[in-house]
Amino acid sequence: MTETKAPPVTPVSVPASNSARTVLLRRARELALVPALLLLLVLGAVVNDSFLTERNLISILGASAALAMVVLAESLVLITGKFDLSLESVVGIAPALGALLVLPAAQSGWGSEFPAALSLLAILVVGAVIGGFNGILVVKFKLNAFIVTLAMLIVLRGLLVGATKGKTLFGMPDSFYSLATTTFLNIPMSVWLAAASFAIAGFVLKYHRVGRALYAIGGNADAARAAGIRVDRVMLGVFVVAGVLASVGGLLQTGYVGAISANQGQNMIFTVFAAAVIGGISLDGGKGTMFGALTGVLLLGVVQNLLTLAQVPSFWIQAIYGGIILVALMIARVTTGRAQD
C-alpha cells in the first residue's frame, strides 16, 4: 500500500509592504498632532485677537511646563508597560515637604528652617523615595502597578492634607519660584528645563542601550530578560526617575502658582494620560516617542488656553480631555491593528 505524504507547508511571511504600512501609520499618528496644533493656532487667532500675541503664547508654554515634566515621567513608565498613578500626588507632597522644612512655624512650617538649597534637594529626594518604594512593590513583590500606585496616590494625598493642615503654603524663598519667574530670551526657565528634559530623554530612548532596554521590556519583559537585560533593575530605575521628574514638575507648578495648596496636583493624572496617549505612547508598553508626548502636552495646553479665553467652565475642559483620550484610543486601535489590553 503506497503511503501518501502531505505536501510541505510553506511558511506564510508578512509582506514587507504591510510592515512598512504599519510603521507609517504609527508615525502618522505622532505627526498628526503637528497639523492639529497649527489648525488650533489658526482657530485661536480667528476666535481671539490676543491668542497669537507673544505674551499669550509664552503663557501657554509656562503653564504647560509642569504638566510636561509629569507627562515625561509617566511616558517613561508607560513605555515599560507599567503605570504610575501616584505621580499627581508627588507633584503636591514633594514641594510641600520641602516648603515645610524651610518655613518657620509662624508661616505654617515645621520650624526647622532648613537652608533653601537643602530644602530643594529634599524635594528631589522625596520624589526618588516615593518612586523607589513604588518600584519595589511592583518589581520585587510583583504587585499590580495600577493598584499599588492608586493606593499611593490616595495615601500621599492624605499625607499632604495632614502635613499642611489643609492650609496653603506661601512665603518660601525665591529659589522655590525662580524656575518659573526667571526668563531667558523672554521664556521662563521652566520651559527651557522641560524642553531640555524631553530632548535628553528622546536621545536616550533612541540611541542609548538603556532606552532600547525600556522598549524591549515594554514589548516583552521575558524576552528582554532572556536577552540579558536586567529587567528588574531597569524598571526600578524608571520608577525612581519618574518620581524625581514629578517632584520637579511640582516645583515648577509651585513657581507658576506662587504657592502650594493642599490639593496641588489633584486630578492632574487624567490630563497626563490624555497628553501621553494622544501623543502616541502605548498603554500596552514598548511604543511611543518623546516627540509625540511633547506634542500631546502642547496640544492640550493650546486647547485649555483657547477654552479659557472663550470662558468655558472648567468641568467642560475635563470632559473634552476625556473625549480626546477616547478618540486617541480608537486611533491606536486602527494604527496598531490589535485591541489594547
CSV table of C-alpha atoms in Angstrom, one decimal:
chain,number,residue,atom,x,y,z
A,1,MET,CA,0.0,0.0,0.0
A,2,THR,CA,1.5,3.3,-1.1
A,3,GLU,CA,1.9,6.0,1.7
A,4,THR,CA,0.7,9.4,0.6
A,5,LYS,CA,2.7,12.3,2.0
A,6,ALA,CA,1.2,15.6,2.6
A,7,PRO,CA,2.8,18.5,0.7
A,8,PRO,CA,5.2,20.6,2.7
A,9,VAL,CA,3.7,23.6,4.4
A,10,THR,CA,5.2,26.8,3.2
A,11,PRO,CA,5.6,29.4,5.9
A,12,VAL,CA,3.5,32.4,5.5
A,13,SER,CA,5.5,35.6,5.7
A,14,VAL,CA,4.2,39.0,6.3
A,15,PRO,CA,4.7,41.2,3.2
A,16,ALA,CA,7.2,43.9,3.7
A,17,SER,CA,4.6,46.4,2.4
A,18,ASN,CA,2.3,45.6,5.3
A,19,SER,CA,5.1,46.1,7.8
A,20,ALA,CA,6.0,49.4,6.2
A,21,ARG,CA,2.4,50.4,6.2
A,22,THR,CA,2.2,49.8,10.0
A,23,VAL,CA,5.2,51.9,10.6
A,24,LEU,CA,3.9,54.7,8.5
A,25,LEU,CA,0.6,54.6,10.4
A,26,ARG,CA,2.3,54.8,13.7
A,27,ARG,CA,4.5,57.7,12.5
A,28,ALA,CA,1.4,59.4,11.1
A,29,ARG,CA,-0.3,59.1,14.5
A,30,GLU,CA,2.5,61.0,16.1
A,31,LEU,CA,2.9,63.6,13.4
A,32,ALA,CA,-0.8,64.1,13.0
A,33,LEU,CA,-0.7,66.4,16.1
A,34,VAL,CA,1.5,68.9,14.3
A,35,PRO,CA,-1.1,69.9,11.7
A,36,ALA,CA,-3.7,69.7,14.5
A,37,LEU,CA,-1.6,72.2,16.5
A,38,LEU,CA,-1.3,74.5,13.5
A,39,LEU,CA,-5.1,74.3,12.9
A,40,LEU,CA,-5.7,75.2,16.6
A,41,LEU,CA,-3.4,78.2,16.3
A,42,VAL,CA,-5.2,79.5,13.3
A,43,LEU,CA,-8.6,78.9,15.0
A,44,GLY,CA,-7.3,80.7,18.1
A,45,ALA,CA,-6.2,83.7,16.0
A,46,VAL,CA,-9.7,83.9,14.5
A,47,VAL,CA,-11.6,83.5,17.8
A,48,ASN,CA,-9.5,85.8,19.9
A,49,ASP,CA,-7.2,88.7,18.8
A,50,SER,CA,-4.9,88.2,21.8
A,51,PHE,CA,-4.3,84.5,21.2
A,52,LEU,CA,-1.2,84.7,19.0
A,53,THR,CA,0.4,87.5,20.9
A,54,GLU,CA,3.8,86.8,22.3
A,55,ARG,CA,2.6,87.2,25.9
A,56,ASN,CA,-0.2,84.6,25.5
A,57,LEU,CA,2.0,82.0,23.7
A,58,ILE,CA,4.6,82.3,26.4
A,59,SER,CA,1.9,81.9,28.9
A,60,ILE,CA,0.8,78.7,27.3
A,61,LEU,CA,4.3,77.4,27.5
A,62,GLY,CA,4.8,78.4,31.1
A,63,ALA,CA,1.5,76.9,32.1
A,64,SER,CA,2.4,73.6,30.4
A,65,ALA,CA,5.9,73.2,31.8
A,66,ALA,CA,4.9,71.4,35.0
A,67,LEU,CA,2.5,69.1,33.1
A,68,ALA,CA,5.3,68.4,30.6
A,69,MET,CA,7.6,67.1,33.3
A,70,VAL,CA,4.9,64.8,34.7
A,71,VAL,CA,4.0,63.6,31.2
A,72,LEU,CA,7.6,62.8,30.6
A,73,ALA,CA,7.7,60.8,33.8
A,74,GLU,CA,4.5,58.9,33.0
A,75,SER,CA,5.6,58.2,29.5
A,76,LEU,CA,8.8,56.5,30.6
A,77,VAL,CA,6.8,54.3,32.9
A,78,LEU,CA,4.2,53.5,30.2
A,79,ILE,CA,6.9,52.5,27.7
A,80,THR,CA,8.0,49.7,30.1
A,81,GLY,CA,4.4,48.5,30.2
A,82,LYS,CA,3.5,49.8,33.7
A,83,PHE,CA,1.5,52.6,35.3
A,84,ASP,CA,2.2,55.2,38.0
A,85,LEU,CA,-0.9,57.0,39.1
A,86,SER,CA,0.8,58.4,42.2
A,87,LEU,CA,2.7,61.0,40.2
A,88,GLU,CA,0.0,63.5,40.6
A,89,SER,CA,0.3,63.3,44.4
A,90,VAL,CA,4.1,63.5,44.2
A,91,VAL,CA,3.5,66.9,42.4
A,92,GLY,CA,1.9,68.1,45.7
A,93,ILE,CA,3.7,66.2,48.5
A,94,ALA,CA,7.3,66.7,47.4
A,95,PRO,CA,7.4,70.5,47.2
A,96,ALA,CA,5.1,70.8,50.2
A,97,LEU,CA,7.6,68.8,52.4
A,98,GLY,CA,10.4,71.0,51.1
A,99,ALA,CA,8.4,74.1,52.0
A,100,LEU,CA,7.5,72.8,55.5
A,101,LEU,CA,11.2,72.2,56.1
A,102,VAL,CA,12.2,75.7,55.1
A,103,LEU,CA,9.3,77.7,56.5
A,104,PRO,CA,9.2,79.0,60.2
A,105,ALA,CA,6.4,77.8,62.5
A,106,ALA,CA,4.8,81.2,62.2
A,107,GLN,CA,4.2,80.5,58.5
A,108,SER,CA,2.7,77.0,59.0
A,109,GLY,CA,6.1,75.4,58.6
A,110,TRP,CA,7.7,72.9,60.9
A,111,GLY,CA,10.0,75.5,62.3
A,112,SER,CA,13.2,73.6,61.2
A,113,GLU,CA,14.0,76.5,58.8
A,114,PHE,CA,16.4,74.4,56.7
A,115,PRO,CA,18.5,76.3,54.1
A,116,ALA,CA,16.8,76.8,50.8
A,117,ALA,CA,19.3,74.6,48.9
A,118,LEU,CA,18.8,71.7,51.3
A,119,SER,CA,15.0,72.0,51.1
A,120,LEU,CA,15.2,71.9,47.3
A,121,LEU,CA,17.3,68.8,47.5
A,122,ALA,CA,14.8,67.3,49.9
A,123,ILE,CA,12.1,67.8,47.2
A,124,LEU,CA,14.1,65.6,44.8
A,125,VAL,CA,14.8,63.0,47.5
A,126,VAL,CA,11.1,62.7,48.4
A,127,GLY,CA,10.3,62.1,44.7
A,128,ALA,CA,13.0,59.5,44.4
A,129,VAL,CA,12.0,57.7,47.6
A,130,ILE,CA,8.3,57.5,46.6
A,131,GLY,CA,9.3,56.3,43.1
A,132,GLY,CA,11.7,53.7,44.6
A,133,PHE,CA,9.0,52.5,47.0
A,134,ASN,CA,6.5,52.1,44.2
A,135,GLY,CA,9.2,50.3,42.1
A,136,ILE,CA,10.0,47.8,44.9
A,137,LEU,CA,6.3,46.9,45.4
A,138,VAL,CA,5.8,46.5,41.6
A,139,VAL,CA,9.1,44.9,40.6
A,140,LYS,CA,10.3,43.0,43.6
A,141,PHE,CA,6.9,42.0,45.2
A,142,LYS,CA,5.2,41.6,41.8
A,143,LEU,CA,2.2,43.6,42.8
A,144,ASN,CA,-0.2,45.2,40.3
A,145,ALA,CA,1.2,48.6,39.3
A,146,PHE,CA,-2.2,50.1,38.8
A,147,ILE,CA,-3.5,49.2,42.2
A,148,VAL,CA,-0.2,49.9,44.0
A,149,THR,CA,0.1,53.4,42.6
A,150,LEU,CA,-3.6,54.1,43.0
A,151,ALA,CA,-3.2,53.3,46.7
A,152,MET,CA,-0.1,55.5,46.9
A,153,LEU,CA,-2.0,58.3,45.2
A,154,ILE,CA,-4.6,58.2,48.0
A,155,VAL,CA,-2.0,57.8,50.8
A,156,LEU,CA,0.1,60.7,49.6
A,157,ARG,CA,-3.0,62.9,49.1
A,158,GLY,CA,-4.0,62.3,52.7
A,159,LEU,CA,-0.4,63.0,53.9
A,160,LEU,CA,-0.3,66.2,52.0
A,161,VAL,CA,-3.6,67.5,53.6
A,162,GLY,CA,-2.4,66.3,57.0
A,163,ALA,CA,1.1,67.8,56.8
A,164,THR,CA,-0.2,71.2,55.6
A,165,LYS,CA,-3.3,71.0,57.8
A,166,GLY,CA,-5.3,71.9,54.8
A,167,LYS,CA,-3.6,75.3,54.5
A,168,THR,CA,-1.9,77.0,51.5
A,169,LEU,CA,1.8,77.4,51.9
A,170,PHE,CA,3.4,80.6,50.7
A,171,GLY,CA,6.3,82.9,51.5
A,172,MET,CA,9.0,80.3,50.6
A,173,PRO,CA,12.5,81.6,49.5
A,174,ASP,CA,12.8,83.0,46.0
A,175,SER,CA,14.6,79.8,44.8
A,176,PHE,CA,11.3,77.9,45.0
A,177,TYR,CA,9.9,80.2,42.4
A,178,SER,CA,13.0,81.1,40.3
A,179,LEU,CA,12.5,78.4,37.6
A,180,ALA,CA,9.1,79.9,36.8
A,181,THR,CA,9.9,83.5,37.3
A,182,THR,CA,13.4,83.7,35.7
A,183,THR,CA,13.5,84.1,32.0
A,184,PHE,CA,15.9,83.6,29.1
A,185,LEU,CA,15.0,85.2,25.8
A,186,ASN,CA,11.7,86.2,27.4
A,187,ILE,CA,10.9,82.5,28.0
A,188,PRO,CA,10.7,81.1,31.6
A,189,MET,CA,13.5,78.8,32.7
A,190,SER,CA,10.8,76.2,33.5
A,191,VAL,CA,10.1,75.9,29.8
A,192,TRP,CA,13.8,75.6,28.9
A,193,LEU,CA,14.1,72.9,31.6
A,194,ALA,CA,11.1,70.9,30.3
A,195,ALA,CA,12.4,71.2,26.7
A,196,ALA,CA,15.9,70.0,27.7
A,197,SER,CA,14.4,67.1,29.7
A,198,PHE,CA,12.4,65.9,26.7
A,199,ALA,CA,15.5,66.3,24.4
A,200,ILE,CA,17.7,64.2,26.7
A,201,ALA,CA,15.0,61.5,27.2
A,202,GLY,CA,14.4,61.4,23.5
A,203,PHE,CA,18.2,61.0,22.8
A,204,VAL,CA,18.5,58.2,25.4
A,205,LEU,CA,15.5,56.3,24.1
A,206,LYS,CA,16.7,56.4,20.6
A,207,TYR,CA,20.5,56.0,20.9
A,208,HIS,CA,21.4,54.6,24.3
A,209,ARG,CA,21.2,51.0,25.4
A,210,VAL,CA,19.0,52.0,28.4
A,211,GLY,CA,16.4,53.4,26.1
A,212,ARG,CA,16.4,50.3,23.9
A,213,ALA,CA,16.1,48.3,27.1
A,214,LEU,CA,12.9,50.2,28.0
A,215,TYR,CA,11.3,49.4,24.7
A,216,ALA,CA,12.4,45.8,24.9
A,217,ILE,CA,10.9,45.4,28.4
A,218,GLY,CA,7.7,47.1,27.4
A,219,GLY,CA,7.4,44.8,24.3
A,220,ASN,CA,8.2,41.5,26.1
A,221,ALA,CA,9.8,41.5,29.5
A,222,ASP,CA,10.6,37.8,29.4
A,223,ALA,CA,12.3,38.1,26.1
A,224,ALA,CA,14.2,41.1,27.3
A,225,ARG,CA,15.4,39.1,30.4
A,226,ALA,CA,16.4,36.3,28.1
A,227,ALA,CA,18.4,38.7,26.0
A,228,GLY,CA,20.5,39.7,29.1
A,229,ILE,CA,18.7,42.9,30.1
A,230,ARG,CA,18.5,43.4,33.8
A,231,VAL,CA,14.7,44.0,33.7
A,232,ASP,CA,14.2,44.5,37.5
A,233,ARG,CA,17.0,47.0,37.9
A,234,VAL,CA,15.9,49.0,34.8
A,235,MET,CA,12.3,49.1,35.8
A,236,LEU,CA,13.2,50.1,39.4
A,237,GLY,CA,15.3,52.9,38.0
A,238,VAL,CA,12.4,54.1,35.8
A,239,PHE,CA,10.1,54.4,38.8
A,240,VAL,CA,12.8,56.4,40.7
A,241,VAL,CA,13.4,58.7,37.7
A,242,ALA,CA,9.7,59.2,37.3
A,243,GLY,CA,9.3,60.2,40.9
A,244,VAL,CA,12.2,62.8,40.6
A,245,LEU,CA,10.7,64.2,37.4
A,246,ALA,CA,7.3,64.5,39.1
A,247,SER,CA,8.8,66.3,42.1
A,248,VAL,CA,10.5,68.8,39.7
A,249,GLY,CA,7.1,69.2,38.0
A,250,GLY,CA,5.6,70.0,41.4
A,251,LEU,CA,8.4,72.6,42.0
A,252,LEU,CA,7.6,74.2,38.6
A,253,GLN,CA,3.9,74.2,39.5
A,254,THR,CA,4.7,75.9,42.8
A,255,GLY,CA,6.7,78.6,41.0
A,256,TYR,CA,4.0,79.2,38.4
A,257,VAL,CA,1.2,79.5,41.0
A,258,GLY,CA,3.3,81.2,43.7
A,259,ALA,CA,2.1,78.9,46.5
A,260,ILE,CA,1.4,75.3,47.4
A,261,SER,CA,-2.2,74.4,48.2
A,262,ALA,CA,-3.3,71.2,50.0
A,263,ASN,CA,-4.8,69.9,46.7
A,264,GLN,CA,-1.8,70.7,44.4
A,265,GLY,CA,-1.7,68.1,41.6
A,266,GLN,CA,-5.2,66.8,42.3
A,267,ASN,CA,-6.8,65.2,39.1
A,268,MET,CA,-3.7,66.0,37.2
A,269,ILE,CA,-3.1,62.4,36.2
A,270,PHE,CA,-6.1,62.5,33.9
A,271,THR,CA,-4.5,65.3,31.9
A,272,VAL,CA,-1.2,63.5,32.0
A,273,PHE,CA,-2.6,60.3,30.5
A,274,ALA,CA,-4.5,62.4,27.9
A,275,ALA,CA,-1.3,64.0,26.7
A,276,ALA,CA,0.7,60.8,26.7
A,277,VAL,CA,-2.0,58.8,24.9
A,278,ILE,CA,-2.8,61.3,22.2
A,279,GLY,CA,1.0,61.7,21.7
A,280,GLY,CA,1.3,58.1,20.7
A,281,ILE,CA,2.5,56.5,24.0
A,282,SER,CA,1.0,53.0,24.0
A,283,LEU,CA,-0.7,51.8,27.1
A,284,ASP,CA,0.5,48.3,26.2
A,285,GLY,CA,4.1,49.3,26.5
A,286,GLY,CA,7.0,49.3,24.1
A,287,LYS,CA,5.8,52.1,21.8
A,288,GLY,CA,5.9,55.8,21.7
A,289,THR,CA,8.4,58.7,21.4
A,290,MET,CA,9.2,61.8,23.4
A,291,PHE,CA,8.3,64.0,20.4
A,292,GLY,CA,4.8,62.6,20.3
A,293,ALA,CA,4.4,63.0,24.1
A,294,LEU,CA,5.6,66.6,23.8
A,295,THR,CA,3.2,67.5,21.0
A,296,GLY,CA,0.4,66.0,23.2
A,297,VAL,CA,1.3,68.4,26.0
A,298,LEU,CA,1.3,71.3,23.7
A,299,LEU,CA,-2.0,70.3,22.1
A,300,LEU,CA,-3.7,70.2,25.5
A,301,GLY,CA,-2.1,73.4,26.5
A,302,VAL,CA,-3.4,75.2,23.5
A,303,VAL,CA,-6.9,73.6,23.9
A,304,GLN,CA,-7.0,74.7,27.6
A,305,ASN,CA,-5.9,78.2,26.7
A,306,LEU,CA,-8.5,78.5,23.9
A,307,LEU,CA,-11.3,77.3,26.2
A,308,THR,CA,-10.2,79.6,29.0
A,309,LEU,CA,-10.1,82.6,26.6
A,310,ALA,CA,-13.6,81.6,25.5
A,311,GLN,CA,-14.6,81.5,29.2
A,312,VAL,CA,-15.6,77.8,29.0
A,313,PRO,CA,-16.3,76.3,32.5
A,314,SER,CA,-13.5,74.1,33.8
A,315,PHE,CA,-15.7,71.0,34.0
A,316,TRP,CA,-16.2,71.2,30.2
A,317,ILE,CA,-12.4,71.2,29.8
A,318,GLN,CA,-12.2,67.9,31.8
A,319,ALA,CA,-15.0,66.4,29.6
A,320,ILE,CA,-13.1,67.4,26.5
A,321,TYR,CA,-9.9,65.8,27.8
A,322,GLY,CA,-11.9,62.6,28.3
A,323,GLY,CA,-13.2,62.7,24.8
A,324,ILE,CA,-9.7,63.3,23.5
A,325,ILE,CA,-8.5,60.1,25.3
A,326,LEU,CA,-11.3,58.1,23.8
A,327,VAL,CA,-10.5,59.3,20.3
A,328,ALA,CA,-6.8,58.6,20.8
A,329,LEU,CA,-7.5,55.0,21.9
A,330,MET,CA,-9.6,54.4,18.8
A,331,ILE,CA,-6.8,55.8,16.6
A,332,ALA,CA,-4.4,53.5,18.4
A,333,ARG,CA,-6.7,50.5,17.7
A,334,VAL,CA,-6.6,51.4,14.0
A,335,THR,CA,-2.8,52.1,13.8
A,336,THR,CA,-1.7,49.0,15.7
A,337,GLY,CA,-4.2,46.6,14.2
A,338,ARG,CA,-4.9,45.0,17.6
A,339,ALA,CA,-7.0,45.6,20.7
A,340,GLN,CA,-5.4,47.1,23.7
A,341,ASP,CA,-5.3,45.1,27.0
